PDB file of C-alpha atoms in Angstrom:
ATOM      1  CA  MET A 165      34.307  17.445 -20.238  1.00  0.00           C
ATOM      2  CA  ASP A 166      33.570  14.721 -17.707  1.00  0.00           C
ATOM      3  CA  SER A 167      30.485  14.868 -15.838  1.00  0.00           C
ATOM      4  CA  LEU A 168      31.560  15.116 -11.887  1.00  0.00           C
ATOM      5  CA  TYR A 169      29.654  14.584  -8.894  1.00  0.00           C
ATOM      6  CA  ARG A 170      31.623  15.424  -5.770  1.00  0.00           C
ATOM      7  CA  GLU A 171      30.363  14.943  -2.183  1.00  0.00           C
ATOM      8  CA  LYS A 172      31.855  15.100   1.585  1.00  0.00           C
ATOM      9  CA  ILE A 173      30.251  12.263   3.907  1.00  0.00           C
ATOM     10  CA  PRO A 174      31.258  12.713   7.458  1.00  0.00           C
ATOM     11  CA  ILE A 175      32.132   9.680   9.099  1.00  0.00           C
ATOM     12  CA  HIS A 176      31.233   8.764  12.624  1.00  0.00           C
ATOM     13  CA  VAL A 177      32.704   5.432  13.359  1.00  0.00           C
ATOM     14  CA  ALA A 178      36.266   3.808  13.211  1.00  0.00           C
ATOM     15  CA  PHE A 179      37.455   3.726   9.781  1.00  0.00           C
ATOM     16  CA  ASP A 180      40.777   3.497   7.835  1.00  0.00           C
ATOM     17  CA  LEU A 181      40.600   3.800   3.834  1.00  0.00           C
ATOM     18  CA  ASP A 182      44.294   2.991   3.318  1.00  0.00           C
ATOM     19  CA  ASN A 183      44.046  -0.093   5.677  1.00  0.00           C
ATOM     20  CA  THR A 184      40.488  -1.101   3.907  1.00  0.00           C
ATOM     21  CA  LEU A 185      41.588  -0.932   0.538  1.00  0.00           C
ATOM     22  CA  ASN A 186      45.413  -2.228   0.936  1.00  0.00           C
ATOM     23  CA  CYS A 187      44.666  -5.216   3.081  1.00  0.00           C
ATOM     24  CA  GLY A 188      44.208  -7.977   0.312  1.00  0.00           C
ATOM     25  CA  GLN A 189      40.582  -8.179  -0.572  1.00  0.00           C
ATOM     26  CA  THR A 190      40.563  -5.810  -3.524  1.00  0.00           C
ATOM     27  CA  PHE A 191      42.723  -5.333  -6.663  1.00  0.00           C
ATOM     28  CA  ARG A 192      41.043  -2.401  -8.432  1.00  0.00           C
ATOM     29  CA  TRP A 193      42.206   0.233  -6.166  1.00  0.00           C
ATOM     30  CA  ASN A 194      45.291   2.391  -6.414  1.00  0.00           C
ATOM     31  CA  LYS A 195      46.530   4.917  -4.526  1.00  0.00           C
ATOM     32  CA  ARG A 196      48.444   8.284  -5.866  1.00  0.00           C
ATOM     33  CA  TYR A 197      49.359  10.981  -3.105  1.00  0.00           C
ATOM     34  CA  ASP A 198      46.133  11.281  -0.618  1.00  0.00           C
ATOM     35  CA  LYS A 199      43.612   9.916  -3.076  1.00  0.00           C
ATOM     36  CA  TRP A 200      42.375   6.420  -3.971  1.00  0.00           C
ATOM     37  CA  TYR A 201      41.406   5.425  -7.749  1.00  0.00           C
ATOM     38  CA  GLY A 202      39.122   2.330  -8.527  1.00  0.00           C
ATOM     39  CA  ILE A 203      36.340   0.964 -10.193  1.00  0.00           C
ATOM     40  CA  VAL A 204      33.374  -0.213  -8.291  1.00  0.00           C
ATOM     41  CA  ASN A 205      30.556  -2.314 -10.314  1.00  0.00           C
ATOM     42  CA  ARG A 206      31.245  -0.429 -13.473  1.00  0.00           C
ATOM     43  CA  GLN A 207      31.527   2.981 -11.884  1.00  0.00           C
ATOM     44  CA  PRO A 208      35.125   4.997 -11.723  1.00  0.00           C
ATOM     45  CA  VAL A 209      35.411   6.403  -8.224  1.00  0.00           C
ATOM     46  CA  ILE A 210      38.194   8.408  -6.726  1.00  0.00           C
ATOM     47  CA  LEU A 211      38.184   8.768  -2.817  1.00  0.00           C
ATOM     48  CA  LYS A 212      40.007  10.857  -0.278  1.00  0.00           C
ATOM     49  CA  TYR A 213      39.758  10.188   3.494  1.00  0.00           C
ATOM     50  CA  SER A 214      40.609  12.795   6.070  1.00  0.00           C
ATOM     51  CA  LYS A 215      41.600  11.265   9.510  1.00  0.00           C
ATOM     52  CA  GLU A 216      41.857  14.646  11.124  1.00  0.00           C
ATOM     53  CA  GLU A 217      38.455  16.130   9.870  1.00  0.00           C
ATOM     54  CA  LYS A 218      36.465  12.602   9.669  1.00  0.00           C
ATOM     55  CA  TYR A 219      35.140  13.011   6.227  1.00  0.00           C
ATOM     56  CA  LEU A 220      35.161  11.008   3.212  1.00  0.00           C
ATOM     57  CA  GLU A 221      35.308  12.768  -0.327  1.00  0.00           C
ATOM     58  CA  ILE A 222      33.936  11.349  -3.288  1.00  0.00           C
ATOM     59  CA  ILE A 223      34.336  12.128  -6.794  1.00  0.00           C
ATOM     60  CA  THR A 224      32.347   9.984  -9.250  1.00  0.00           C
ATOM     61  CA  ASN A 225      30.197  10.775 -12.639  1.00  0.00           C
ATOM     62  CA  SER A 226      26.691  10.269 -11.273  1.00  0.00           C
ATOM     63  CA  ASN A 227      24.473  11.074  -8.306  1.00  0.00           C
ATOM     64  CA  GLU A 228      24.048   7.453  -7.935  1.00  0.00           C
ATOM     65  CA  PHE A 229      26.293   4.715  -6.480  1.00  0.00           C
ATOM     66  CA  SER A 230      25.486   0.841  -6.860  1.00  0.00           C
ATOM     67  CA  GLY A 231      21.737   1.944  -7.443  1.00  0.00           C
ATOM     68  CA  MET A 232      21.535   4.362  -4.324  1.00  0.00           C
ATOM     69  CA  ALA A 233      22.149   7.817  -3.379  1.00  0.00           C
ATOM     70  CA  VAL A 234      26.014   8.098  -3.390  1.00  0.00           C
ATOM     71  CA  SER A 235      26.380   8.667   0.047  1.00  0.00           C
ATOM     72  CA  ASP A 236      24.399   5.566   0.858  1.00  0.00           C
ATOM     73  CA  GLY A 237      26.134   3.384  -1.931  1.00  0.00           C
ATOM     74  CA  ILE A 238      29.344   4.562  -0.332  1.00  0.00           C
ATOM     75  CA  LEU A 239      28.723   3.537   3.078  1.00  0.00           C
ATOM     76  CA  TRP A 240      27.374   0.195   2.004  1.00  0.00           C
ATOM     77  CA  TYR A 241      30.015  -0.532  -0.335  1.00  0.00           C
ATOM     78  CA  LEU A 242      32.856   0.452   2.347  1.00  0.00           C
ATOM     79  CA  GLY A 243      31.087  -1.581   4.962  1.00  0.00           C
ATOM     80  CA  LEU A 244      30.647   1.397   7.186  1.00  0.00           C
ATOM     81  CA  ASN A 245      27.218   0.332   8.418  1.00  0.00           C
ATOM     82  CA  ASP A 246      29.016  -2.795  10.004  1.00  0.00           C
ATOM     83  CA  SER A 247      29.461  -3.058  13.873  1.00  0.00           C
ATOM     84  CA  LEU A 248      33.171  -3.613  14.530  1.00  0.00           C
ATOM     85  CA  GLU A 249      32.515  -3.924  17.900  1.00  0.00           C
ATOM     86  CA  SER A 250      29.783  -6.733  17.779  1.00  0.00           C
ATOM     87  CA  ILE A 251      31.925  -8.448  15.071  1.00  0.00           C
ATOM     88  CA  LYS A 252      34.863  -8.423  17.208  1.00  0.00           C
ATOM     89  CA  GLU A 253      32.572  -9.553  20.337  1.00  0.00           C
ATOM     90  CA  SER A 254      31.068 -12.566  18.540  1.00  0.00           C
ATOM     91  CA  GLY A 255      34.744 -14.128  18.192  1.00  0.00           C
ATOM     92  CA  ARG A 256      35.757 -12.729  21.462  1.00  0.00           C
ATOM     93  CA  LYS A 257      33.094 -14.955  23.469  1.00  0.00           C
ATOM     94  CA  ILE A 258      34.018 -17.977  21.806  1.00  0.00           C
ATOM     95  CA  ILE A 259      37.773 -17.162  22.236  1.00  0.00           C
ATOM     96  CA  GLU A 260      37.289 -16.471  26.087  1.00  0.00           C
ATOM     97  CA  ARG A 261      35.717 -20.122  26.457  1.00  0.00           C
ATOM     98  CA  LYS A 262      37.895 -22.097  24.352  1.00  0.00           C
ATOM     99  CA  TYR A 263      41.227 -20.647  23.910  1.00  0.00           C
ATOM    100  CA  PRO A 264      41.473 -18.170  27.054  1.00  0.00           C
ATOM    101  CA  ASP A 265      45.609 -17.987  26.510  1.00  0.00           C
ATOM    102  CA  PHE A 266      44.995 -16.227  23.045  1.00  0.00           C
ATOM    103  CA  LEU A 267      42.368 -13.646  24.230  1.00  0.00           C
ATOM    104  CA  LYS A 268      45.226 -10.645  24.791  1.00  0.00           C
ATOM    105  CA  THR A 269      46.652 -11.478  21.312  1.00  0.00           C
ATOM    106  CA  TYR A 270      43.028 -11.283  19.868  1.00  0.00           C
ATOM    107  CA  ASP A 271      42.559  -8.037  21.250  1.00  0.00           C
ATOM    108  CA  VAL A 272      45.805  -6.964  19.888  1.00  0.00           C
ATOM    109  CA  ILE A 273      44.847  -8.290  16.358  1.00  0.00           C
ATOM    110  CA  PHE A 274      41.149  -7.095  16.159  1.00  0.00           C
ATOM    111  CA  ASP A 275      42.114  -3.580  17.393  1.00  0.00           C
ATOM    112  CA  THR A 276      39.029  -1.632  15.658  1.00  0.00           C
ATOM    113  CA  ARG A 277      40.569   1.499  15.944  1.00  0.00           C
ATOM    114  CA  LEU A 278      42.488  -0.006  12.672  1.00  0.00           C
ATOM    115  CA  GLY A 279      39.266   0.771  10.800  1.00  0.00           C
ATOM    116  CA  ILE A 280      39.489  -2.239   8.561  1.00  0.00           C
ATOM    117  CA  ARG A 281      36.212  -2.675   6.618  1.00  0.00           C
ATOM    118  CA  MET A 282      34.757  -5.403   4.566  1.00  0.00           C
ATOM    119  CA  LEU A 283      33.991  -4.328   0.919  1.00  0.00           C
ATOM    120  CA  ARG A 284      30.828  -5.248  -1.005  1.00  0.00           C
ATOM    121  CA  GLN A 285      32.172  -6.294  -4.393  1.00  0.00           C
ATOM    122  CA  HIS A 286      30.644  -7.631  -7.234  1.00  0.00           C
ATOM    123  CA  PRO A 287      30.481 -11.527  -7.499  1.00  0.00           C
ATOM    124  CA  TRP A 288      31.757 -11.842 -11.038  1.00  0.00           C
ATOM    125  CA  GLU A 289      34.452  -9.712 -10.673  1.00  0.00           C
ATOM    126  CA  MET A 290      35.746 -11.904  -7.604  1.00  0.00           C
ATOM    127  CA  LEU A 291      35.197 -14.969  -9.466  1.00  0.00           C
ATOM    128  CA  VAL A 292      37.513 -14.232 -12.266  1.00  0.00           C
ATOM    129  CA  GLU A 293      39.638 -12.254 -10.115  1.00  0.00           C
ATOM    130  CA  TYR A 294      40.590 -15.007  -7.630  1.00  0.00           C
ATOM    131  CA  LEU A 295      40.584 -17.343 -10.285  1.00  0.00           C
ATOM    132  CA  LEU A 296      43.403 -15.382 -11.716  1.00  0.00           C
ATOM    133  CA  SER A 297      45.277 -15.151  -8.254  1.00  0.00           C
ATOM    134  CA  THR A 298      46.624 -18.376  -7.461  1.00  0.00           C
ATOM    135  CA  GLN A 299      50.234 -18.575  -6.742  1.00  0.00           C
ATOM    136  CA  SER A 300      50.678 -14.911  -7.169  1.00  0.00           C
ATOM    137  CA  ASN A 301      51.284 -11.820  -5.264  1.00  0.00           C
ATOM    138  CA  ILE A 302      49.170  -8.955  -5.031  1.00  0.00           C
ATOM    139  CA  PRO A 303      50.987  -6.627  -7.410  1.00  0.00           C
ATOM    140  CA  THR A 304      50.894  -9.398 -10.184  1.00  0.00           C
ATOM    141  CA  ILE A 305      47.190  -9.779  -9.480  1.00  0.00           C
ATOM    142  CA  LYS A 306      46.368  -6.299 -10.133  1.00  0.00           C
ATOM    143  CA  LYS A 307      48.608  -6.184 -13.041  1.00  0.00           C
ATOM    144  CA  ARG A 308      46.556  -9.056 -14.485  1.00  0.00           C
ATOM    145  CA  ILE A 309      43.227  -7.853 -13.602  1.00  0.00           C
ATOM    146  CA  GLU A 310      44.310  -4.052 -15.230  1.00  0.00           C
ATOM    147  CA  LEU A 311      45.661  -5.878 -18.319  1.00  0.00           C
ATOM    148  CA  LEU A 312      42.426  -7.826 -18.749  1.00  0.00           C
ATOM    149  CA  SER A 313      40.189  -5.015 -18.513  1.00  0.00           C
ATOM    150  CA  SER A 314      42.231  -2.514 -20.516  1.00  0.00           C
ATOM    151  CA  TYR A 315      41.942  -5.336 -23.315  1.00  0.00           C
ATOM    152  CA  PHE A 316      38.666  -3.872 -24.526  1.00  0.00           C
ATOM    153  CA  PRO A 317      38.809  -0.246 -25.705  1.00  0.00           C
ATOM    154  CA  ALA A 318      35.009   0.125 -25.045  1.00  0.00           C
ATOM    155  CA  ASN A 319      35.563  -0.577 -21.359  1.00  0.00           C
ATOM    156  CA  ARG A 320      37.554   2.778 -21.058  1.00  0.00           C
ATOM    157  CA  ALA A 321      36.197   5.285 -18.691  1.00  0.00           C
ATOM    158  CA  HIS A 322      37.020   8.795 -18.033  1.00  0.00           C
ATOM    159  CA  LEU A 323      36.593  10.568 -14.883  1.00  0.00           C
ATOM    160  CA  ALA A 324      38.416  14.041 -13.367  1.00  0.00           C
ATOM    161  CA  ASP A 325      41.049  13.718 -16.629  1.00  0.00           C
ATOM    162  CA  GLU A 326      42.035  10.267 -15.114  1.00  0.00           C
ATOM    163  CA  ASP A 327      41.442   7.067 -17.372  1.00  0.00           C
ATOM    164  CA  PHE A 328      39.751   3.933 -15.905  1.00  0.00           C
ATOM    165  CA  PHE A 329      39.040   0.439 -17.371  1.00  0.00           C
ATOM    166  CA  LEU A 330      35.442  -1.333 -16.354  1.00  0.00           C
ATOM    167  CA  PHE A 331      35.586  -5.088 -15.581  1.00  0.00           C
ATOM    168  CA  PRO A 332      35.092  -7.033 -18.659  1.00  0.00           C
ATOM    169  CA  SER A 333      31.713  -8.719 -19.035  1.00  0.00           C
ATOM    170  CA  VAL A 334      31.224 -12.480 -19.331  1.00  0.00           C
ATOM    171  CA  LYS A 335      30.282 -11.856 -23.225  1.00  0.00           C
ATOM    172  CA  GLN A 336      33.249  -9.966 -23.776  1.00  0.00           C
ATOM    173  CA  LEU A 337      35.511 -12.776 -22.495  1.00  0.00           C
ATOM    174  CA  ARG A 338      33.997 -15.427 -24.043  1.00  0.00           C
ATOM    175  CA  GLN A 339      35.356 -13.467 -27.417  1.00  0.00           C
ATOM    176  CA  LEU A 340      38.902 -14.439 -26.466  1.00  0.00           C
ATOM    177  CA  ASP A 341      40.603 -17.731 -26.794  1.00  0.00           C
ATOM    178  CA  GLU A 342      43.290 -19.496 -24.535  1.00  0.00           C
ATOM    179  CA  ILE A 343      46.107 -18.222 -26.574  1.00  0.00           C
ATOM    180  CA  THR A 344      45.013 -14.723 -25.946  1.00  0.00           C
ATOM    181  CA  PHE A 345      44.917 -14.948 -22.421  1.00  0.00           C
ATOM    182  CA  LYS A 346      48.345 -16.678 -22.349  1.00  0.00           C
ATOM    183  CA  ARG A 347      49.880 -13.490 -23.992  1.00  0.00           C
ATOM    184  CA  MET A 348      48.343 -11.584 -21.304  1.00  0.00           C
ATOM    185  CA  LYS A 349      50.846 -14.165 -19.221  1.00  0.00           C
ATOM    186  CA  PHE A 350      47.944 -15.677 -17.245  1.00  0.00           C
ATOM    187  CA  GLY A 351      49.653 -18.935 -17.941  1.00  0.00           C
ATOM    188  CA  TYR A 352      48.267 -22.376 -16.694  1.00  0.00           C
ATOM    189  CA  ARG A 353      45.399 -19.992 -15.483  1.00  0.00           C
ATOM    190  CA  SER A 354      44.376 -19.309 -19.033  1.00  0.00           C
ATOM    191  CA  LYS A 355      42.667 -22.803 -20.019  1.00  0.00           C
ATOM    192  CA  TRP A 356      40.758 -22.381 -16.399  1.00  0.00           C
ATOM    193  CA  LEU A 357      39.505 -18.885 -17.559  1.00  0.00           C
ATOM    194  CA  LYS A 358      38.384 -20.062 -20.671  1.00  0.00           C
ATOM    195  CA  GLU A 359      36.665 -23.149 -19.570  1.00  0.00           C
ATOM    196  CA  LEU A 360      34.740 -20.657 -16.855  1.00  0.00           C
ATOM    197  CA  VAL A 361      33.534 -18.013 -19.242  1.00  0.00           C
ATOM    198  CA  GLN A 362      32.307 -20.931 -21.703  1.00  0.00           C
ATOM    199  CA  THR A 363      30.351 -23.146 -19.139  1.00  0.00           C
ATOM    200  CA  ILE A 364      29.272 -20.525 -16.379  1.00  0.00           C
ATOM    201  CA  ASP A 365      25.409 -19.458 -16.052  1.00  0.00           C
ATOM    202  CA  LEU A 366      25.906 -16.008 -14.626  1.00  0.00           C
ATOM    203  CA  ASN A 367      22.018 -16.386 -13.266  1.00  0.00           C
ATOM    204  CA  GLU A 368      22.633 -19.591 -11.575  1.00  0.00           C
ATOM    205  CA  PHE A 369      25.918 -18.212  -9.945  1.00  0.00           C
ATOM    206  CA  TYR A 370      24.196 -14.972  -8.440  1.00  0.00           C
ATOM    207  CA  GLN A 371      21.686 -17.429  -7.064  1.00  0.00           C
ATOM    208  CA  ILE A 372      23.886 -18.920  -4.702  1.00  0.00           C
ATOM    209  CA  LYS A 373      24.324 -15.675  -2.687  1.00  0.00           C
ATOM    210  CA  ASN A 374      21.453 -16.676  -0.522  1.00  0.00           C
ATOM    211  CA  GLN A 375      22.438 -20.217  -0.081  1.00  0.00           C
ATOM    212  CA  SER A 376      24.684 -21.656   2.787  1.00  0.00           C
ATOM    213  CA  LEU A 377      28.302 -21.464   2.564  1.00  0.00           C
ATOM    214  CA  GLU A 378      28.806 -25.292   2.036  1.00  0.00           C
ATOM    215  CA  HIS A 379      26.523 -24.437  -1.096  1.00  0.00           C
ATOM    216  CA  LYS A 380      28.355 -21.807  -2.457  1.00  0.00           C
ATOM    217  CA  ILE A 381      31.693 -23.727  -2.291  1.00  0.00           C
ATOM    218  CA  ARG A 382      30.287 -26.745  -3.759  1.00  0.00           C
ATOM    219  CA  TYR A 383      29.064 -24.904  -6.386  1.00  0.00           C
ATOM    220  CA  MET A 384      32.378 -23.173  -7.153  1.00  0.00           C
ATOM    221  CA  THR A 385      34.725 -25.749  -7.095  1.00  0.00           C
ATOM    222  CA  GLN A 386      33.001 -27.664 -10.099  1.00  0.00           C
ATOM    223  CA  PHE A 387      35.129 -25.015 -12.032  1.00  0.00           C
ATOM    224  CA  SER A 388      38.765 -26.020 -12.922  1.00  0.00           C
ATOM    225  CA  GLY A 389      41.048 -24.097 -10.936  1.00  0.00           C
ATOM    226  CA  ILE A 390      38.807 -23.185  -7.578  1.00  0.00           C
ATOM    227  CA  GLY A 391      39.577 -24.780  -4.673  1.00  0.00           C
ATOM    228  CA  TYR A 392      38.722 -24.191  -1.064  1.00  0.00           C
ATOM    229  CA  LYS A 393      40.752 -21.315  -0.591  1.00  0.00           C
ATOM    230  CA  VAL A 394      39.427 -19.153  -3.923  1.00  0.00           C
ATOM    231  CA  ALA A 395      35.885 -20.350  -3.191  1.00  0.00           C
ATOM    232  CA  ASN A 396      36.187 -18.998   0.328  1.00  0.00           C
ATOM    233  CA  CYS A 397      37.509 -15.706  -1.061  1.00  0.00           C
ATOM    234  CA  ILE A 398      34.818 -15.444  -3.701  1.00  0.00           C
ATOM    235  CA  ALA A 399      32.069 -16.125  -0.873  1.00  0.00           C
ATOM    236  CA  LEU A 400      33.643 -13.665   1.489  1.00  0.00           C
ATOM    237  CA  PHE A 401      34.546 -10.855  -0.998  1.00  0.00           C
ATOM    238  CA  GLY A 402      31.849 -11.419  -3.490  1.00  0.00           C
ATOM    239  CA  PHE A 403      29.047 -12.337  -1.577  1.00  0.00           C
ATOM    240  CA  SER A 404      29.731 -11.085   1.944  1.00  0.00           C
ATOM    241  CA  ALA A 405      29.545 -14.485   3.489  1.00  0.00           C
ATOM    242  CA  PHE A 406      31.073 -13.491   7.082  1.00  0.00           C
ATOM    243  CA  ASP A 407      31.373 -17.294   8.077  1.00  0.00           C
ATOM    244  CA  ALA A 408      33.552 -17.926   4.863  1.00  0.00           C
ATOM    245  CA  PHE A 409      37.685 -18.368   6.109  1.00  0.00           C
ATOM    246  CA  PRO A 410      39.950 -18.313   3.373  1.00  0.00           C
ATOM    247  CA  VAL A 411      43.313 -19.665   3.959  1.00  0.00           C
ATOM    248  CA  ASP A 412      46.461 -18.602   2.238  1.00  0.00           C
ATOM    249  CA  VAL A 413      50.044 -19.175   3.523  1.00  0.00           C
ATOM    250  CA  TRP A 414      49.759 -16.169   5.797  1.00  0.00           C
ATOM    251  CA  ILE A 415      46.396 -17.591   7.671  1.00  0.00           C
ATOM    252  CA  SER A 416      47.943 -21.194   7.495  1.00  0.00           C
ATOM    253  CA  ARG A 417      51.570 -19.821   9.453  1.00  0.00           C
ATOM    254  CA  PHE A 418      48.966 -18.219  11.800  1.00  0.00           C
ATOM    255  CA  LEU A 419      47.073 -20.998  12.542  1.00  0.00           C
ATOM    256  CA  GLU A 420      49.995 -23.283  12.965  1.00  0.00           C
ATOM    257  CA  GLU A 421      52.070 -20.722  14.988  1.00  0.00           C
ATOM    258  CA  TYR A 422      49.264 -19.835  17.579  1.00  0.00           C
ATOM    259  CA  PHE A 423      46.940 -22.810  17.333  1.00  0.00           C
ATOM    260  CA  GLY A 424      49.295 -25.870  16.494  1.00  0.00           C
ATOM    261  CA  ILE A 425      46.956 -26.575  13.560  1.00  0.00           C
ATOM    262  CA  THR A 426      48.072 -27.754  10.314  1.00  0.00           C
ATOM    263  CA  GLY A 427      46.346 -29.036   7.157  1.00  0.00           C
ATOM    264  CA  ASN A 428      44.800 -28.528   3.703  1.00  0.00           C
ATOM    265  CA  ALA A 429      42.562 -25.297   2.918  1.00  0.00           C
ATOM    266  CA  GLU A 430      39.360 -27.412   3.575  1.00  0.00           C
ATOM    267  CA  LYS A 431      40.453 -28.457   7.261  1.00  0.00           C
ATOM    268  CA  LEU A 432      41.764 -24.957   8.342  1.00  0.00           C
ATOM    269  CA  MET A 433      38.821 -23.286   7.139  1.00  0.00           C
ATOM    270  CA  TYR A 434      36.684 -25.625   9.231  1.00  0.00           C
ATOM    271  CA  LYS A 435      39.068 -24.917  12.224  1.00  0.00           C
ATOM    272  CA  GLY A 436      39.074 -20.982  11.759  1.00  0.00           C
ATOM    273  CA  GLN A 437      35.336 -21.414  11.735  1.00  0.00           C
ATOM    274  CA  GLU A 438      35.416 -23.225  14.999  1.00  0.00           C
ATOM    275  CA  ILE A 439      37.727 -20.591  16.656  1.00  0.00           C
ATOM    276  CA  PHE A 440      36.422 -17.589  15.279  1.00  0.00           C
ATOM    277  CA  GLY A 441      32.551 -18.307  14.842  1.00  0.00           C
ATOM    278  CA  LYS A 442      30.077 -17.052  12.317  1.00  0.00           C
ATOM    279  CA  ASN A 443      31.905 -13.708  11.428  1.00  0.00           C
ATOM    280  CA  CYS A 444      35.112 -15.696  10.924  1.00  0.00           C
ATOM    281  CA  GLY A 445      35.737 -13.947   7.357  1.00  0.00           C
ATOM    282  CA  TYR A 446      35.684 -10.562   8.948  1.00  0.00           C
ATOM    283  CA  ILE A 447      38.092 -11.506  11.568  1.00  0.00           C
ATOM    284  CA  GLN A 448      40.349 -12.992   9.234  1.00  0.00           C
ATOM    285  CA  GLU A 449      40.774  -9.871   7.580  1.00  0.00           C
ATOM    286  CA  TYR A 450      42.224  -8.428  10.898  1.00  0.00           C
ATOM    287  CA  ILE A 451      44.595 -11.412  11.089  1.00  0.00           C
ATOM    288  CA  PHE A 452      45.899 -11.014   7.572  1.00  0.00           C
ATOM    289  CA  PHE A 453      46.512  -7.697   8.247  1.00  0.00           C
ATOM    290  CA  PHE A 454      48.151  -8.504  11.526  1.00  0.00           C
ATOM    291  CA  ILE A 455      50.606 -11.542  10.139  1.00  0.00           C
ATOM    292  CA  ARG A 456      51.455  -9.265   7.199  1.00  0.00           C
ATOM    293  CA  ASN A 457      52.321  -5.928   9.273  1.00  0.00           C
ATOM    294  CA  ARG A 458      53.738  -7.102  12.698  1.00  0.00           C
ATOM    295  CA  LYS A 459      57.540  -6.580  13.343  1.00  0.00           C
ATOM    296  CA  GLN A 460      58.211  -9.287  15.459  1.00  0.00           C
ATOM    297  CA  PRO A 461      55.962 -12.681  16.050  1.00  0.00           C
ATOM    298  CA  PHE A 462      54.026 -13.255  19.624  1.00  0.00           C
ATOM    299  CA  ASN A 463      55.311 -16.590  21.404  1.00  0.00           C
ATOM    300  CA  MET A 464      52.441 -17.482  23.283  1.00  0.00           C
ATOM    301  CA  GLU A 465      51.201 -20.716  24.143  1.00  0.00           C
ATOM    302  CA  VAL A 466      47.535 -20.973  23.493  1.00  0.00           C
ATOM    303  CA  SER A 467      45.188 -23.671  25.399  1.00  0.00           C
ATOM    304  CA  ASN A 468      43.127 -26.119  23.267  1.00  0.00           C
ATOM    305  CA  GLY A 469      40.747 -26.426  26.073  1.00  0.00           C
ATOM    306  CA  SER A 470      37.102 -26.794  25.432  1.00  0.00           C
TER     307      SER A 470
END
């Protein structure tokens, strides 16, 4: 029988579990009925959130989570200690000064009641997952990651009669060749993944956490298949570098529509930093949520004054 640890944590801040786990920043969570099933740092977890009663129920296999007590670990992982109001205000001050015509739209986009939080995810997982994410939609990426994880029988874990698969280690992935990756339908990404696992020094990779964003990007883009967009994703979602600004097709359309800005991922990253400031990565998640879910576009002209 599985060992189970259950805990209910009262939540006193703006939070929406569905919005947080379904806004494009993670590929390892799946919802069935009213519960979310996922793996966090090689630990299976089941989460259920009651909006009405404002509590989060956790089921896991230990009274520790990410090296902390479960309640502390979950609050940390889900970003529930972040001040959404402070993050919103940091961008608002810049917009108010430089792009005043955009202010009303910004307030619509960064509605703290949406409760979107930035997850604290494992850098190694983010490195591999976003390498495999290029030119793909979220359901396809999730299938790839599940297939890669389930390839190793030793990675099977159980919780509450559910099967989970832990993310493979670099040592495990080094055992596989490019042909095996291609059989998993990774396509041209197979070569990139094989090169990555053969050449990366994980200790060196983890050490970039405390370096500047420029250093992180420079380090990661040395690997085949990692450009500015993917490097920014890894920095933001794996290292909590909130000054990273990933630019995909949704964000590029947004910047063109509202600011008249076009260009490659590098140029648009710098423009995102300029427009939204030091927390542009956090704000980007709200933009991503907005641009994918809006029913009809806003047609507002935005001043580019200084």
